[in-house]
Tab-separated table of C-alpha atoms and ligand atoms in Angstrom:
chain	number	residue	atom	x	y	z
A	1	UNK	CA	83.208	101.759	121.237
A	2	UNK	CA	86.302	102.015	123.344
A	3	UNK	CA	87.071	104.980	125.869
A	4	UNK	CA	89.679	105.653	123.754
A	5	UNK	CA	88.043	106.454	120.897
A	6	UNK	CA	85.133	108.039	122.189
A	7	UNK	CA	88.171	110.553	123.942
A	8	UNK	CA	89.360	111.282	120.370
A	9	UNK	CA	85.891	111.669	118.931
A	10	UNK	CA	85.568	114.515	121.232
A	11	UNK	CA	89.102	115.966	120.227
A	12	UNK	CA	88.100	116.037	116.279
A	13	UNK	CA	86.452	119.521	116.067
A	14	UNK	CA	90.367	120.877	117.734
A	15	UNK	CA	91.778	118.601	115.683
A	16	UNK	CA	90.439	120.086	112.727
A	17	UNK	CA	91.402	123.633	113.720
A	18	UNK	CA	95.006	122.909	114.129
A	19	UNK	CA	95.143	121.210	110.674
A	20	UNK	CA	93.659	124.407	109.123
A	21	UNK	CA	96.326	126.216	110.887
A	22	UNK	CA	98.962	123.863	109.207
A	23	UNK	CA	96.868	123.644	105.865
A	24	UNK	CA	97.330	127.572	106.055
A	25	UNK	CA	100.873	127.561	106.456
A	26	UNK	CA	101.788	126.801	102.949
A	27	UNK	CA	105.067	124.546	102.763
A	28	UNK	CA	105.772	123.808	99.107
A	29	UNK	CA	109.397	122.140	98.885
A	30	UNK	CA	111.358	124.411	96.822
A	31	UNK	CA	110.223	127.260	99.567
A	32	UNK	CA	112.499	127.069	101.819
A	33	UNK	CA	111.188	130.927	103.851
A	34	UNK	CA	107.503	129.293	103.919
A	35	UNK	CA	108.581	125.961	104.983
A	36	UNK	CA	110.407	127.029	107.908
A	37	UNK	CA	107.703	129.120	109.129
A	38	UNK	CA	105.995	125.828	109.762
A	39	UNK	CA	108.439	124.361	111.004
A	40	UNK	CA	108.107	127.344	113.607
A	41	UNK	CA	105.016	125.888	114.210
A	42	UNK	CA	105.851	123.168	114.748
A	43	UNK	CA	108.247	123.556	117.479
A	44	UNK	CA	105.735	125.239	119.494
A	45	UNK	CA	103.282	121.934	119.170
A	46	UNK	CA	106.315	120.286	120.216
A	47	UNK	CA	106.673	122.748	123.065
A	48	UNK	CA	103.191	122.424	124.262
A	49	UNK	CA	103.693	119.141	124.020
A	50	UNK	CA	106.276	118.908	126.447
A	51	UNK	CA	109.375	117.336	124.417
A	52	UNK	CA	111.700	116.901	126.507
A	53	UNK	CA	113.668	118.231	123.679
A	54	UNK	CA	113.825	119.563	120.494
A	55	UNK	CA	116.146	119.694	118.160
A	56	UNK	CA	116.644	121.775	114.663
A	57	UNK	CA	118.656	120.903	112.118
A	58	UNK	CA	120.076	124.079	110.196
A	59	UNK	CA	119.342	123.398	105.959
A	60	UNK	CA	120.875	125.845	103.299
A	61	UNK	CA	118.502	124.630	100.471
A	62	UNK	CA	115.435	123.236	102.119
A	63	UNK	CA	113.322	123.806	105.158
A	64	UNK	CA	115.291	122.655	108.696
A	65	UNK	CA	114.290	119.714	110.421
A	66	UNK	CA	113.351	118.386	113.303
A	67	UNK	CA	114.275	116.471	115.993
A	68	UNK	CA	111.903	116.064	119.321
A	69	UNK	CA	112.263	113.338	121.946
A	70	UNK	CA	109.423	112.576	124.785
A	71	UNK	CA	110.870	110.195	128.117
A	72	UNK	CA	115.074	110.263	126.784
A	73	UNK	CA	115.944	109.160	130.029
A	74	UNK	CA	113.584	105.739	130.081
A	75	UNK	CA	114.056	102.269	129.385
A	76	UNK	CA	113.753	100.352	126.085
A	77	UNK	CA	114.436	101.379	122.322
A	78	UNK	CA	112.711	104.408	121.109
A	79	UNK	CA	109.405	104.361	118.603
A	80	UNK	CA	110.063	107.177	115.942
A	81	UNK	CA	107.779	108.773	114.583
A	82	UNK	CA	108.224	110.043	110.551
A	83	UNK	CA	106.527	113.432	109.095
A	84	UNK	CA	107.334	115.268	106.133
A	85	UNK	CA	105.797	118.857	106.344
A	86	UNK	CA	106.649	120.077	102.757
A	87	UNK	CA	103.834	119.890	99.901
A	88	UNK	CA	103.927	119.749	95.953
A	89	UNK	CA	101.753	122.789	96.140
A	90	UNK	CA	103.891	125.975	94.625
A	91	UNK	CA	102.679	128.645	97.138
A	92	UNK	CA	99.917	130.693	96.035
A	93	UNK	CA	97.969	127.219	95.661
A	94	UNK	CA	95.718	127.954	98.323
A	95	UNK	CA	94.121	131.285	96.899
A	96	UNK	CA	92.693	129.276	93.757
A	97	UNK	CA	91.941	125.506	96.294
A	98	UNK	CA	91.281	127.261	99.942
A	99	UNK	CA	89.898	125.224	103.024
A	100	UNK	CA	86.794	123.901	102.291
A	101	UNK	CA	84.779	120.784	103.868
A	102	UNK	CA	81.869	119.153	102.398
A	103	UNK	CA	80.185	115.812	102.701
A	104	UNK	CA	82.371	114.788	105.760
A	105	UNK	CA	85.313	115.469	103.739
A	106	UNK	CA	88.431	118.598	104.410
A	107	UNK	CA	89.977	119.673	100.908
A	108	UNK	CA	93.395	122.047	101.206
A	109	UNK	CA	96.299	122.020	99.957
A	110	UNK	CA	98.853	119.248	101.494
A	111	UNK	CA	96.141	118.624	103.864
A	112	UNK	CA	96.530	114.363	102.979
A	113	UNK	CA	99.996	114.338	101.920
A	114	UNK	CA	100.386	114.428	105.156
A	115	UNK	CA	99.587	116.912	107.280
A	116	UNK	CA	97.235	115.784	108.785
A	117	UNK	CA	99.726	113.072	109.402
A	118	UNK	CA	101.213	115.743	111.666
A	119	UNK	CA	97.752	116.331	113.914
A	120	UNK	CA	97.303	112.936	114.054
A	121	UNK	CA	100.104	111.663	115.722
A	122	UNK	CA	100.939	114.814	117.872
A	123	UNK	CA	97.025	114.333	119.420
A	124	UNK	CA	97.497	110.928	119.877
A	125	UNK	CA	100.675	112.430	122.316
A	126	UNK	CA	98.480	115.286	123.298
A	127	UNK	CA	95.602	112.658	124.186
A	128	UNK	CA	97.632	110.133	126.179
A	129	UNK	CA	99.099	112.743	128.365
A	130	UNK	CA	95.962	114.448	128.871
A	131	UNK	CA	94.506	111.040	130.432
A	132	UNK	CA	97.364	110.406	132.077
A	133	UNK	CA	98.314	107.773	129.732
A	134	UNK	CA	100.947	108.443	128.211
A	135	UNK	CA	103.297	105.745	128.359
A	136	UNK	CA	107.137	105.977	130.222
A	137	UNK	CA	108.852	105.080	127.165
A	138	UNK	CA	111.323	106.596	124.573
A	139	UNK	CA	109.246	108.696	121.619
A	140	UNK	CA	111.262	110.527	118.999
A	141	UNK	CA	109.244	112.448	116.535
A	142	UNK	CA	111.563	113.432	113.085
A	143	UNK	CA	110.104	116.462	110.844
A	144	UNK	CA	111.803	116.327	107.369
A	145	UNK	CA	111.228	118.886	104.590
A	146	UNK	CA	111.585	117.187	101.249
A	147	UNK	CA	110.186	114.172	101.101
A	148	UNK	CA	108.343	115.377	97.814
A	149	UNK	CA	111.715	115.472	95.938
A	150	UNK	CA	112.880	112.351	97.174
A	151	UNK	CA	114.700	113.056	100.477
A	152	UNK	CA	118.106	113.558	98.607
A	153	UNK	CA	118.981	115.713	102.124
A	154	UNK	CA	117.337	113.643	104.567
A	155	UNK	CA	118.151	110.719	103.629
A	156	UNK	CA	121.288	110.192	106.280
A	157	UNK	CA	119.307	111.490	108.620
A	158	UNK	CA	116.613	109.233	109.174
A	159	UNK	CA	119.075	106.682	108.856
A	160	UNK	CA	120.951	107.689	111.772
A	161	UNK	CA	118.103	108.376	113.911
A	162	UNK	CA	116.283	105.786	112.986
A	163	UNK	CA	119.479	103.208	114.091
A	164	UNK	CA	118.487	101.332	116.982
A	165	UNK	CA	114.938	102.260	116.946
A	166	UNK	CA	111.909	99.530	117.922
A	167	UNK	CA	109.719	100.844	115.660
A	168	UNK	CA	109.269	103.378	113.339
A	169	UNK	CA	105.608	105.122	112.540
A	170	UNK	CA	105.375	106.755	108.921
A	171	UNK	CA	102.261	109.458	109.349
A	172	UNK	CA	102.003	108.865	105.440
A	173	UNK	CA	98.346	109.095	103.895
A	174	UNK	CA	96.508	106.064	103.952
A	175	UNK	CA	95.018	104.520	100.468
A	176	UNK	CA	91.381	105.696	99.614
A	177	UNK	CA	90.731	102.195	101.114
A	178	UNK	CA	92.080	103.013	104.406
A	179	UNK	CA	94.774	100.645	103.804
A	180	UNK	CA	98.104	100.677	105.809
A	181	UNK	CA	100.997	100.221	103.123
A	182	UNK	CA	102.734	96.960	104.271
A	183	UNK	CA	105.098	97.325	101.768
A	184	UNK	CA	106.200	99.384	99.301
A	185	UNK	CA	108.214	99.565	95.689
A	186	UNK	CA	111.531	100.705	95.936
A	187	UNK	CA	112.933	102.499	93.405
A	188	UNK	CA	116.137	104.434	91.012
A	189	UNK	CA	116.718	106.637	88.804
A	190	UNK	CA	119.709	106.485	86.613
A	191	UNK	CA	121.443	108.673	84.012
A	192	UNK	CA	122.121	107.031	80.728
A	193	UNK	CA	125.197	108.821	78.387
A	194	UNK	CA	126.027	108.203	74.940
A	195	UNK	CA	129.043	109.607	73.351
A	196	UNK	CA	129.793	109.184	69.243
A	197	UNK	CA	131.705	111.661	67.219
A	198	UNK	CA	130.296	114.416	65.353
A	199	UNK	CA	130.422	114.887	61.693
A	200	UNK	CA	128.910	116.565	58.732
A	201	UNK	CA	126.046	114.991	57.500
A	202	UNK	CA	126.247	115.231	54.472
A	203	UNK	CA	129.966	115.890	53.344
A	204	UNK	CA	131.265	113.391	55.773
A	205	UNK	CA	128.521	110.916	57.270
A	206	UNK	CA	130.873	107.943	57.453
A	207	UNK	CA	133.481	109.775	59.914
A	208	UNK	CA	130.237	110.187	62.776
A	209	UNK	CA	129.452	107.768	65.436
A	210	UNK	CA	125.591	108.317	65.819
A	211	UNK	CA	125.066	108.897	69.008
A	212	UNK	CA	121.062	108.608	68.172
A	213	UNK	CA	121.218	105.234	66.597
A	214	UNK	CA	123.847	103.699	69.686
A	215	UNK	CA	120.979	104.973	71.963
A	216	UNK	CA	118.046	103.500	70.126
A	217	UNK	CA	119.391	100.062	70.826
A	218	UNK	CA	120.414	100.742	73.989
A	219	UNK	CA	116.757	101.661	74.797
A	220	UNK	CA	115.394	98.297	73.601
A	221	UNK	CA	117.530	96.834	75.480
A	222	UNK	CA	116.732	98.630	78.028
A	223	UNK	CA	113.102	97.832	77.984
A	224	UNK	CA	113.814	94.041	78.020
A	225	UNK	CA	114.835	94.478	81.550
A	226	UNK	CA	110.907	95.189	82.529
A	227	UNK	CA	109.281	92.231	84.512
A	228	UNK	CA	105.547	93.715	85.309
A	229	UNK	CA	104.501	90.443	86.383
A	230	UNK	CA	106.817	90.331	89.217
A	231	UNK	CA	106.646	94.345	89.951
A	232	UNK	CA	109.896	95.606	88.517
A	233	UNK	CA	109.152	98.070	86.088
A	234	UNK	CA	112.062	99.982	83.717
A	235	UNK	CA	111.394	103.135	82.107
A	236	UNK	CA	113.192	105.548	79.674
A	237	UNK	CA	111.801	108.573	80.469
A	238	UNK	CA	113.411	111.219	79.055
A	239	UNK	CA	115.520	111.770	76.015
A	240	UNK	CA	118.023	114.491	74.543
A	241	UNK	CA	120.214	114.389	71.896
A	242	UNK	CA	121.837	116.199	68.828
A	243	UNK	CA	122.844	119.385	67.527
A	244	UNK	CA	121.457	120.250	64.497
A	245	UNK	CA	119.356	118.746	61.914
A	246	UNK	CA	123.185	118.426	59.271
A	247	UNK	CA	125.407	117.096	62.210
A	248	UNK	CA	125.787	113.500	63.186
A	249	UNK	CA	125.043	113.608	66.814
A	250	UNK	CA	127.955	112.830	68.941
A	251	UNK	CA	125.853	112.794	72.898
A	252	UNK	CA	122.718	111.590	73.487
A	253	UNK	CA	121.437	111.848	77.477
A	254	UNK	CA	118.106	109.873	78.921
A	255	UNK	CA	116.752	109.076	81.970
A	256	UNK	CA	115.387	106.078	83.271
A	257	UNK	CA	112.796	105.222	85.972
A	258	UNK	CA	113.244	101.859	87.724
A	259	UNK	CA	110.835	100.549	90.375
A	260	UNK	CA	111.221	97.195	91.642
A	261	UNK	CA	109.379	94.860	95.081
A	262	UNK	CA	113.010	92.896	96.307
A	263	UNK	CA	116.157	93.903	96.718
A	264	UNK	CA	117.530	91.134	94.353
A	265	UNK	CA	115.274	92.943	91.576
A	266	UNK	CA	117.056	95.955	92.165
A	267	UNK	CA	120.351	94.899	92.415
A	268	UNK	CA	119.497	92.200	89.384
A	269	UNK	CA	118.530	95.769	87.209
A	270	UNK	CA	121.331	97.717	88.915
A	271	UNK	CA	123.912	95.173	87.517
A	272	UNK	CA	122.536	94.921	83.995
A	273	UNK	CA	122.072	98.754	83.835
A	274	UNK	CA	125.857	99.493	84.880
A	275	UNK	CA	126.948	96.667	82.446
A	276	UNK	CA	125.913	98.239	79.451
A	277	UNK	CA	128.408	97.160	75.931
A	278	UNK	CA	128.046	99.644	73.217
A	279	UNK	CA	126.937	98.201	70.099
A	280	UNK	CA	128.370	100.637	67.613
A	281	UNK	CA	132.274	100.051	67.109
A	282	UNK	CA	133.460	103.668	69.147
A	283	UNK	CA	130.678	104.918	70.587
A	284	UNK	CA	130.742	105.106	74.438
A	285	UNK	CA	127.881	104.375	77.007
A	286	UNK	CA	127.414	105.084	80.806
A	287	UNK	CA	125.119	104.610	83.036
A	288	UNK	CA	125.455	106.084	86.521
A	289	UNK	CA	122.631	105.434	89.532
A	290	UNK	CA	121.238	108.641	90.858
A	291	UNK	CA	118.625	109.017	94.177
A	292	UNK	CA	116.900	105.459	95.096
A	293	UNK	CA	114.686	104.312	97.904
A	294	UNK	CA	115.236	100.419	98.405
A	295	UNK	CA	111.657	98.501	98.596
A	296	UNK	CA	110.166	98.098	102.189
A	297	UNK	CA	109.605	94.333	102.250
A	298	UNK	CA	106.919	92.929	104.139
A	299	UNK	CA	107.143	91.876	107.813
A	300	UNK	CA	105.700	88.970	108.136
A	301	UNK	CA	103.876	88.860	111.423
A	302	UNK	CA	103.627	92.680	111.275
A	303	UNK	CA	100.268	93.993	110.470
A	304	UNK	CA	98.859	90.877	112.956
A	305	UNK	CA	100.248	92.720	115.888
A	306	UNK	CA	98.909	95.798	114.846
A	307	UNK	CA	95.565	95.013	113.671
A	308	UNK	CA	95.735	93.082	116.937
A	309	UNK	CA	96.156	96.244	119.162
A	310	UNK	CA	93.623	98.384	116.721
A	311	UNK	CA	91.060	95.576	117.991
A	312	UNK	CA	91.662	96.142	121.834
A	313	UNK	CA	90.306	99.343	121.042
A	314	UNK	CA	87.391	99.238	118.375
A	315	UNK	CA	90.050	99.987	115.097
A	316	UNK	CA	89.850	97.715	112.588
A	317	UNK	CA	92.514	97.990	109.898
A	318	UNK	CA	93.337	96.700	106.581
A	319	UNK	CA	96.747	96.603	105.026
A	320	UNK	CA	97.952	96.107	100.990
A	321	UNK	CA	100.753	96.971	98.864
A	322	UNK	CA	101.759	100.264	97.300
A	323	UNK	CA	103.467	101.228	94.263
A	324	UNK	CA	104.694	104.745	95.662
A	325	UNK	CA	108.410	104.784	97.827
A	326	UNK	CA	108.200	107.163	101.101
A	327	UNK	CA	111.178	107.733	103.954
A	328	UNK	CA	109.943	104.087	105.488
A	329	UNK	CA	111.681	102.578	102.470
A	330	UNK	CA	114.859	103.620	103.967
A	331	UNK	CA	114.143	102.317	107.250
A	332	UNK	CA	111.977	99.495	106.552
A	333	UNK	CA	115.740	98.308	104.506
A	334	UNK	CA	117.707	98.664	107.751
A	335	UNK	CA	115.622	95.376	109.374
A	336	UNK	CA	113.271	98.325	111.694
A	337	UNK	CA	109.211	97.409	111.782
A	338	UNK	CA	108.150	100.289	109.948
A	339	UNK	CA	104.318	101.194	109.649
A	340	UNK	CA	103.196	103.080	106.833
A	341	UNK	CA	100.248	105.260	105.532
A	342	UNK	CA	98.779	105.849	109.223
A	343	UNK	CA	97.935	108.982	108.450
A	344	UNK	CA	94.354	109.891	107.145
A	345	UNK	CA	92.285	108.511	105.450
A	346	UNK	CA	91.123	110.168	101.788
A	347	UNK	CA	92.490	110.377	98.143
A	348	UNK	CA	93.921	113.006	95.661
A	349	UNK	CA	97.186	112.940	96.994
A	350	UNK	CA	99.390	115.646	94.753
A	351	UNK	CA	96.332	117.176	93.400
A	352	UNK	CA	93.453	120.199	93.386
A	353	UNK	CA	91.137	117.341	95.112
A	354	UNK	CA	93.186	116.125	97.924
A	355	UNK	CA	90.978	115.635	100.728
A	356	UNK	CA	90.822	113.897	104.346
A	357	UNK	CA	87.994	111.717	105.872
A	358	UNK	CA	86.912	113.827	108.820
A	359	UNK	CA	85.924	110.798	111.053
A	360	UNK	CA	89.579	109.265	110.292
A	361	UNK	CA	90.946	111.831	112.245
A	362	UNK	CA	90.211	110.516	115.632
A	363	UNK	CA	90.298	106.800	114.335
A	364	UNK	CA	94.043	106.867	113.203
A	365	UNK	CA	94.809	108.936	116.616
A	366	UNK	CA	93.611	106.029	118.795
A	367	UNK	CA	95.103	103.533	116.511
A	368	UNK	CA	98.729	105.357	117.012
A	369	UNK	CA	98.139	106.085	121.135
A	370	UNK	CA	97.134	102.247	121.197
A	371	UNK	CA	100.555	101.291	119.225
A	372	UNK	CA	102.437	103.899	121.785
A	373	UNK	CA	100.729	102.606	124.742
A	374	UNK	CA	100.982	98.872	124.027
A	375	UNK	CA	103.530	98.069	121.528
A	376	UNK	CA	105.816	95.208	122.715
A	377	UNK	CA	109.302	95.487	123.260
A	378	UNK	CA	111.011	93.082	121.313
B	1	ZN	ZN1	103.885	112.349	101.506
């Protein structure tokens, strides 16, 4: 086993006790009061962590962010680091799933998705500079707050910090496999509107467009645009429609899902979806693209140089594809390595189940202070 390692072994008990205390803190996304009281929190990890500083960034809706930067005066392109510290758990979650650990495993609220993202990459700082490691390089550390919805907000954000970055470390959970996510679905959602004319059904039928009937074509149509075997995937979603059960219905809205592994699938979809004829002589149809993540393409050459450095110091890693977007998508798009799912190990992401693997805890920590320490500058 490396020194390393063993170093972080030691740490996991501490480890563990800060995660309750972040587990505790409930952060559910449409909370802003309980988010920022984390994010209080969190700027005092960052303090004790020495950042050399630390920046928040007021929200109106949504918990602030955060900014903290380690060595802003050395050489070389910074590594970011990416956390979301907001939950799909309403608060109140934790009095019916509270802390528990069994078997090896911690169950709480948030606890995979990610916070224990968040203890694993500020021990890996905590670690290094305790051993006098810690490397003379830029580190900027980002804390968003609403990740779970999308990152509608943050979305400018990370893509001005993350400009001119070397590489950018997403503390995302890892799959139950222990998988890092080399890359990752993008994907859109889009608003689909349908406008006939309304009309008496039954004293004047012929003077309605249906607004129903243009919309049930569209929607086959629609689903021709679904390529499985090559990952893009095109759902309707939702539909509404009509008025009442005697009036032709003159507006008909929907939503559709779109998920898709290149950016020529997405723009390929994008095109079709935006080109939409209607097929009923008057009736109108629009289609407007809402929030998207573009796909995180894979590196090639990547995962080599990380599994290479997990090696040096007795990590071995495995990497795969995920369905599921995250903030790397945005990053990943503007040409930055981005790393994803470092975070812990476990499974039940967004549910009463979620849990961590204890022993990942320390693992993932000396993976990360082995990337910091001895990731190349390119
Ligand atoms: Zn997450």
């Amino acid at each position: 086993m490396s020194e390393l390692l063993d170093y972080f072994k030691g740490q996991q008990d501490e480890m563990i006790d800060r995660l309750t205390t972040m587990v505790e803190h409930e952060s559910f996304t449409r909370d802003k009061a309980m988010v920022d009281k984390l994010a209080d929190y969190v700027v005092e990890q960052f303090e004790e962590l020495n950042a050399d500083s630390i920046t928040r960034m007021l929200q109106d809706e949504v918990g602030d962010f955060l900014l903290a930067k380690w060595n802003e005066n050395a050489d070389g392109k910074p590594i970011l680091f990416m956390v979301h510290i907001d939950t799909v758990h309403p608060s109140g979650t934790l009095e019916t799933f509270p802390v528990r650990q069994e078997d090896g495993k911690y169950y709480g609220p948030g606890a995979f998705d990610m916070k224990a993202g968040f203890i694993i990459a500020t021990e890996a700082i905590r670690g290094l500079q305790a051993l006098d490691k810690f490397p003379d390089r830029p580190i900027h550390f980002l804390i968003t707050s609403e990740e779970e919805i999308g990152s509608p907000l943050s979305e400018p954000v990370i893509r001005e910090i993350a400009e001119g970055c070397e590489l950018v470390l997403v503390l995302e959970p890892a799959t139950p496999e222990g998988e890092i996510k080399t890359s990752r679905k993008g994907g859109g959602k889009y608003s689909l509107t349908i406008e006939g004319r309304a009309s008496h059904a039954g004293v004047a039928p012929q003077q309605g467009i249906n607004a129903i009937i243009e919309f049930a074509q569209q929607a086959l149509e629609i689903n021709q645009l679904n390529d499985l075997k090559n990952g893009t995937s095109v759902s309707v979603t939702m539909v509404n429609g009509g008025t009442a059960g005697n009036v032709i219905p003159d507006r008909v809205e929907a939503h559709i899902d779109t998920r898709f592994l290149s950016v020529e699938a997405m723009e390929a979809v994008h095109d079709k979806l935006t080109n939409l004829y209607p097929k009923i002589p008057g009736a109108k149809v629009e289609c407007v693209k809402g929030h998207s993540r573009p796909p995180m393409v894979e590196v090639p050459g990547l995962f080599e140089k990380v599994e290479a450095i997990g090696k040096d110091y007795s990590v071995s890693i495995y990497g795969g594809p995920s369905g599921g977007g995250s903030d790397g998508n945005f990053t990943a798009a503007m040409g930055i390595p981005t790393l994803d799912g470092l975070g812990a190990h476990g499974d039940g992401a967004h549910t009463l189940h979620e849990h961590v693997i204890i022993s990942s805890l320390p693992r993932q920590a000396t993976l990360i202070a082995g990337l910091l320490m001895d990731w190349e500058q390119s």
